[in-house]
mmCIF file of C-alpha atoms in Angstrom:
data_model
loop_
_atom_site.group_PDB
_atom_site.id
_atom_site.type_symbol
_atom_site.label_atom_id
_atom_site.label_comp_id
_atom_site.label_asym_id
_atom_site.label_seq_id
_atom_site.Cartn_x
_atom_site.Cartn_y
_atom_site.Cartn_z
ATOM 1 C CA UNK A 95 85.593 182.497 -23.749
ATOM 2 C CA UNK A 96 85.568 182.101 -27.282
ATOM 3 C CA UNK A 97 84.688 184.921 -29.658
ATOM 4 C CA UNK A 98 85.300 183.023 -32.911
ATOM 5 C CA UNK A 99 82.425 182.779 -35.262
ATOM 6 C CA UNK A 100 81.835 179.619 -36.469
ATOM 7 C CA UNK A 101 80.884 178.748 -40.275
ATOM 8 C CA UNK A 102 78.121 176.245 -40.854
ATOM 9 C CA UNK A 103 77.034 174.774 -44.177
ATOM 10 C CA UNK A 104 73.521 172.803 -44.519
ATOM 11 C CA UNK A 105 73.589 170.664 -48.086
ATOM 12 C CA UNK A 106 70.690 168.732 -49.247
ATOM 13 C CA UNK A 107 70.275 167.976 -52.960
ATOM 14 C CA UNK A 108 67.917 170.993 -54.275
ATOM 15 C CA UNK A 109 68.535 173.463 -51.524
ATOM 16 C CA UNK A 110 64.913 174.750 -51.849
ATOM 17 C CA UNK A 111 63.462 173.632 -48.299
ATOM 18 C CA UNK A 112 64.972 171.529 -45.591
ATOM 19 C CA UNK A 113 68.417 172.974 -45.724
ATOM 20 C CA UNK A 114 67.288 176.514 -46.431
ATOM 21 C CA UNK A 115 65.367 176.558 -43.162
ATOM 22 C CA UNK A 116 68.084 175.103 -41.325
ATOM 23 C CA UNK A 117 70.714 178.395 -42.675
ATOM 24 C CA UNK A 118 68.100 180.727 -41.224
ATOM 25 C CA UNK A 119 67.192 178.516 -38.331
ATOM 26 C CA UNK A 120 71.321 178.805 -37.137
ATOM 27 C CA UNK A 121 71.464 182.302 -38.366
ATOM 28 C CA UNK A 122 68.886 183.090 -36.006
ATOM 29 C CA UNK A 123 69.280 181.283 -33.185
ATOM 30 C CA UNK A 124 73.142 181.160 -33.129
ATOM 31 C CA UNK A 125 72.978 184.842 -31.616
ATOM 32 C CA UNK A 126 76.414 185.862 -33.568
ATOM 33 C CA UNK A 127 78.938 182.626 -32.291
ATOM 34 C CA UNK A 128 77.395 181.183 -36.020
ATOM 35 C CA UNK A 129 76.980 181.752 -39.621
ATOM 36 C CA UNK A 130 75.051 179.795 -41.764
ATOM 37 C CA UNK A 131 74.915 178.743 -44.878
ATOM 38 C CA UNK A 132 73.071 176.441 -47.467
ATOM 39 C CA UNK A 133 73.503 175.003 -50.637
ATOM 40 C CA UNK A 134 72.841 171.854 -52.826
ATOM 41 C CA UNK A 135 73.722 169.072 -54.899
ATOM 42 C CA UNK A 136 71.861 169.724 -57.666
ATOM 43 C CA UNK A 137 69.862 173.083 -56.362
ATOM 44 C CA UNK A 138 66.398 173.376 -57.577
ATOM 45 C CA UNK A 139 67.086 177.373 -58.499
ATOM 46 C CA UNK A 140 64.203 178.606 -56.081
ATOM 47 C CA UNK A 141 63.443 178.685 -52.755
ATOM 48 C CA UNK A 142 60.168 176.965 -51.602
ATOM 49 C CA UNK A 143 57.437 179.328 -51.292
ATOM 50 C CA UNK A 144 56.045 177.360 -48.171
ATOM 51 C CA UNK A 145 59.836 177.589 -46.642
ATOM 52 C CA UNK A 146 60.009 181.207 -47.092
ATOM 53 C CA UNK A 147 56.022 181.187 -46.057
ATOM 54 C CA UNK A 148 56.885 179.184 -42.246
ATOM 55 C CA UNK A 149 60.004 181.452 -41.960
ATOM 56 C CA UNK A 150 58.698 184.857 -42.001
ATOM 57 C CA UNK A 151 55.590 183.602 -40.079
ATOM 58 C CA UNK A 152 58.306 182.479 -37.321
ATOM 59 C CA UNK A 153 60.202 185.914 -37.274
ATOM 60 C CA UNK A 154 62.825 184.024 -38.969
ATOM 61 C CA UNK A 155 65.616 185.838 -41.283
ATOM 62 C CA UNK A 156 65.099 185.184 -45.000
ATOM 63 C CA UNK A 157 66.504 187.907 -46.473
ATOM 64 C CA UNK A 158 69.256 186.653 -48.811
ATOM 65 C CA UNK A 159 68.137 183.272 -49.275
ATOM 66 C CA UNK A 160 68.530 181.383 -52.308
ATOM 67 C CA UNK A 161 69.148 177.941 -53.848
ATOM 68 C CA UNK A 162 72.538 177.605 -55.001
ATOM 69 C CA UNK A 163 75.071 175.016 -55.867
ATOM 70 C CA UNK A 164 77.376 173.854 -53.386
ATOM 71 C CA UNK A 165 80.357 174.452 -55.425
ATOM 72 C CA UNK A 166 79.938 177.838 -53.999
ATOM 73 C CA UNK A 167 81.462 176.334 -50.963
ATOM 74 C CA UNK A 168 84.411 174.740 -52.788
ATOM 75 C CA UNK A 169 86.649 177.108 -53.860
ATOM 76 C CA UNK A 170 89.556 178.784 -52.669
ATOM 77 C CA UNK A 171 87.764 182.214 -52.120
ATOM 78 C CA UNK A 172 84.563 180.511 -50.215
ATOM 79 C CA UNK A 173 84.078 181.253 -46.345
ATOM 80 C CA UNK A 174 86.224 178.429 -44.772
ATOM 81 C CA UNK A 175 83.521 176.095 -43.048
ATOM 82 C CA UNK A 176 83.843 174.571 -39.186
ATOM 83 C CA UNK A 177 80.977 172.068 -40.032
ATOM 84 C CA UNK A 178 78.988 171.131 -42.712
ATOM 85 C CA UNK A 179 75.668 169.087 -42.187
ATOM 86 C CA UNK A 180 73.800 166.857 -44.700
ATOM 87 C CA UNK A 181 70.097 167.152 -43.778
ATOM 88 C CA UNK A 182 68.821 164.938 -46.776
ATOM 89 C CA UNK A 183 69.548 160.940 -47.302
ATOM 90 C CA UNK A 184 70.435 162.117 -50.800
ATOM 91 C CA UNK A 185 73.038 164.861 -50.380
ATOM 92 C CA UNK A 186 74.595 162.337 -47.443
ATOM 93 C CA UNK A 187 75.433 159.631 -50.131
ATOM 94 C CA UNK A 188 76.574 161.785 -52.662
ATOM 95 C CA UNK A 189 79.878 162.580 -53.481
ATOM 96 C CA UNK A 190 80.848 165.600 -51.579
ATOM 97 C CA UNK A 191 83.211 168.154 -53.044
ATOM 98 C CA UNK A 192 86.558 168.659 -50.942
ATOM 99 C CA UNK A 193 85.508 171.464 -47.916
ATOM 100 C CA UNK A 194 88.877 173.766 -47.856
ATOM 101 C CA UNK A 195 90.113 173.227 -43.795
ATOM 102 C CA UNK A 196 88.822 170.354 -43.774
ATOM 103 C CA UNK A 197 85.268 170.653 -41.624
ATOM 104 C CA UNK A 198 83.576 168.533 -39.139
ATOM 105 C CA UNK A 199 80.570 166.741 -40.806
ATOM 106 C CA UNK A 200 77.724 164.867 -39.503
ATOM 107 C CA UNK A 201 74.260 163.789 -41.548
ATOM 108 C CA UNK A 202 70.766 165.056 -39.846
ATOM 109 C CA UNK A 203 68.941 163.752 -42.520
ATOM 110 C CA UNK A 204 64.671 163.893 -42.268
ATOM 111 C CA UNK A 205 61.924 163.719 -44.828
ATOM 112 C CA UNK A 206 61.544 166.262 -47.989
ATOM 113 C CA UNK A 207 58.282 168.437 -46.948
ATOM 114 C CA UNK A 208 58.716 169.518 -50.378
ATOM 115 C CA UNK A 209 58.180 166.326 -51.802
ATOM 116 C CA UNK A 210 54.751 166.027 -49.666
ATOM 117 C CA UNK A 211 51.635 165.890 -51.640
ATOM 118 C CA UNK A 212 48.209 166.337 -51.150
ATOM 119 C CA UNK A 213 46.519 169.967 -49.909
ATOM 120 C CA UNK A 214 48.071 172.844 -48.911
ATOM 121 C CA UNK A 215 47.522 172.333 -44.836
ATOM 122 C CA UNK A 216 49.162 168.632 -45.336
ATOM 123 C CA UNK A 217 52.300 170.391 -47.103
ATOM 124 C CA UNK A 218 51.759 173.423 -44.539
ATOM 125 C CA UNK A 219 52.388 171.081 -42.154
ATOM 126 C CA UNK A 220 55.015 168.942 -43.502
ATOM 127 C CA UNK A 221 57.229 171.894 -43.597
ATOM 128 C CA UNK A 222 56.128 172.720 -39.506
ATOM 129 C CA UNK A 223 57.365 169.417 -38.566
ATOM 130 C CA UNK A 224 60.934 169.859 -40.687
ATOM 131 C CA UNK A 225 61.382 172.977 -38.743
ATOM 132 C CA UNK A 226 60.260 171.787 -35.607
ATOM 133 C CA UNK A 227 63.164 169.116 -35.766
ATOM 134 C CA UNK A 228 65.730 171.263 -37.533
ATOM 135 C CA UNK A 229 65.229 173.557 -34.478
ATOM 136 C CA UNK A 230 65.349 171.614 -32.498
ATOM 137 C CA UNK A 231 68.814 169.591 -33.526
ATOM 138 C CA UNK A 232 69.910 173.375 -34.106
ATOM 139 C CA UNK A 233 69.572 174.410 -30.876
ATOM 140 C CA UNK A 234 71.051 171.334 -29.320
ATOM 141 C CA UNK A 235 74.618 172.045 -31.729
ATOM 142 C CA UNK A 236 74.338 175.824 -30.751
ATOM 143 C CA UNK A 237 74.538 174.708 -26.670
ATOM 144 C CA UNK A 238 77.054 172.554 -27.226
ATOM 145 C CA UNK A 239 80.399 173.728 -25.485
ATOM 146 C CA UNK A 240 82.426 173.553 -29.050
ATOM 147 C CA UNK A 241 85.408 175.379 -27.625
ATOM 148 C CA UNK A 242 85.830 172.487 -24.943
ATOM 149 C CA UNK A 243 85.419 169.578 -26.603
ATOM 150 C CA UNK A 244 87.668 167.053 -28.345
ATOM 151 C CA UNK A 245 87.344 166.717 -32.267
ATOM 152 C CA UNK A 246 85.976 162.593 -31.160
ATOM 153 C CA UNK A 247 83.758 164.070 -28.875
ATOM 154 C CA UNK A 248 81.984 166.932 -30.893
ATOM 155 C CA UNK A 249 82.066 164.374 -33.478
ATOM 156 C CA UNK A 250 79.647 162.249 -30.763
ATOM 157 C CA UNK A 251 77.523 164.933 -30.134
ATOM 158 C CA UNK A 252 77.064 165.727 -33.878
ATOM 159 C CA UNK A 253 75.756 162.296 -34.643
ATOM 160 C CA UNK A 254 73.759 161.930 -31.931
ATOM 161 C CA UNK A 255 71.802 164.994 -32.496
ATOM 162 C CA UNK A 256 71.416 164.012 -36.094
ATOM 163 C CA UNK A 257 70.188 160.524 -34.644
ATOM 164 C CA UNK A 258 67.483 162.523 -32.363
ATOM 165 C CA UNK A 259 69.422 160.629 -29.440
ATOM 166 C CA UNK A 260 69.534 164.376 -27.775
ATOM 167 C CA UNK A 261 66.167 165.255 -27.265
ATOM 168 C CA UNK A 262 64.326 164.614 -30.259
ATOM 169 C CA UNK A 263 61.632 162.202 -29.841
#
């Protein structure tokens, strides 16, 4: 049995929403084996109020959260990272700095509930349905034997879950 702790990075572009709730999604859920962590392309400098809203109302850890750039992740004193996940189309296409030790990626990309308009219960539940899917693609990658598998098959799993081929309907 493994007891290493495994580093996790969620990018999307503003870091505000999607990949904010899926850093305290992992942090909570990962039960110690993980550590999460989020940043973005080009962060938006605040968290979403409606993120922050859905995570407390799910006992979910928020303490600590911010939007920050992902050249946090980049340097030579940054937390070396065993995966890093793209969970917007944008951050996915982007030019990606280099990760130092060279981390396992995979792209679980869904809709901005951010970017939803309309009233508040439409955005409300926008951002239900983002973490209903980052959950569960989450908990899917936290079951997954990582210890035992090869780097081509982790690599499988990854994409599938990030396909919904694992559950996600």
């Amino acid at each position: 049995m493994s007891d290493k702790i495994y580093n996790v990075l969620f990018l999307c572009t503003g870091n505000s929403a999607r990949s904010i709730l899926a850093e305290a999604i992992l942090n909570k859920v990962g039960e110690g084996r993980f550590r999460a962590f989020s940043a973005g392309s080009h962060p938006a400098g605040q968290v979403n109020p409606l993120a922050i809203e859905l995570l407390k109302r799910n006992h979910m850890p928020t303490e600590g959260l911010r939007s920050k750039s992902w050249d946090e992740f980049a340097g030579p004193d940054s937390p070396h990272l065993d995966f890093v996940f793209t969970v917007c189309d944008n951050a996915a296409g982007e030019v990606c700095p280099v990760w130092p030790g060279q981390p396992m990626t995979a792209h679980w990309g869904l809709e901005d509930p951010a970017a939803v308009e309309g009233s508040v219960e439409a955005r409300q539940h926008a951002f239900s349905q983002a973490l209903l899917i980052l959950h569960r693609r989450i908990s899917l990658f936290a079951s997954l034997p990582i210890a035992k598998l090869d780097g081509m098959a982790l690599k499988h799993e990854l994409d599938e879950i990030g396909r919904g081929h694992r559950g996600e309907s």
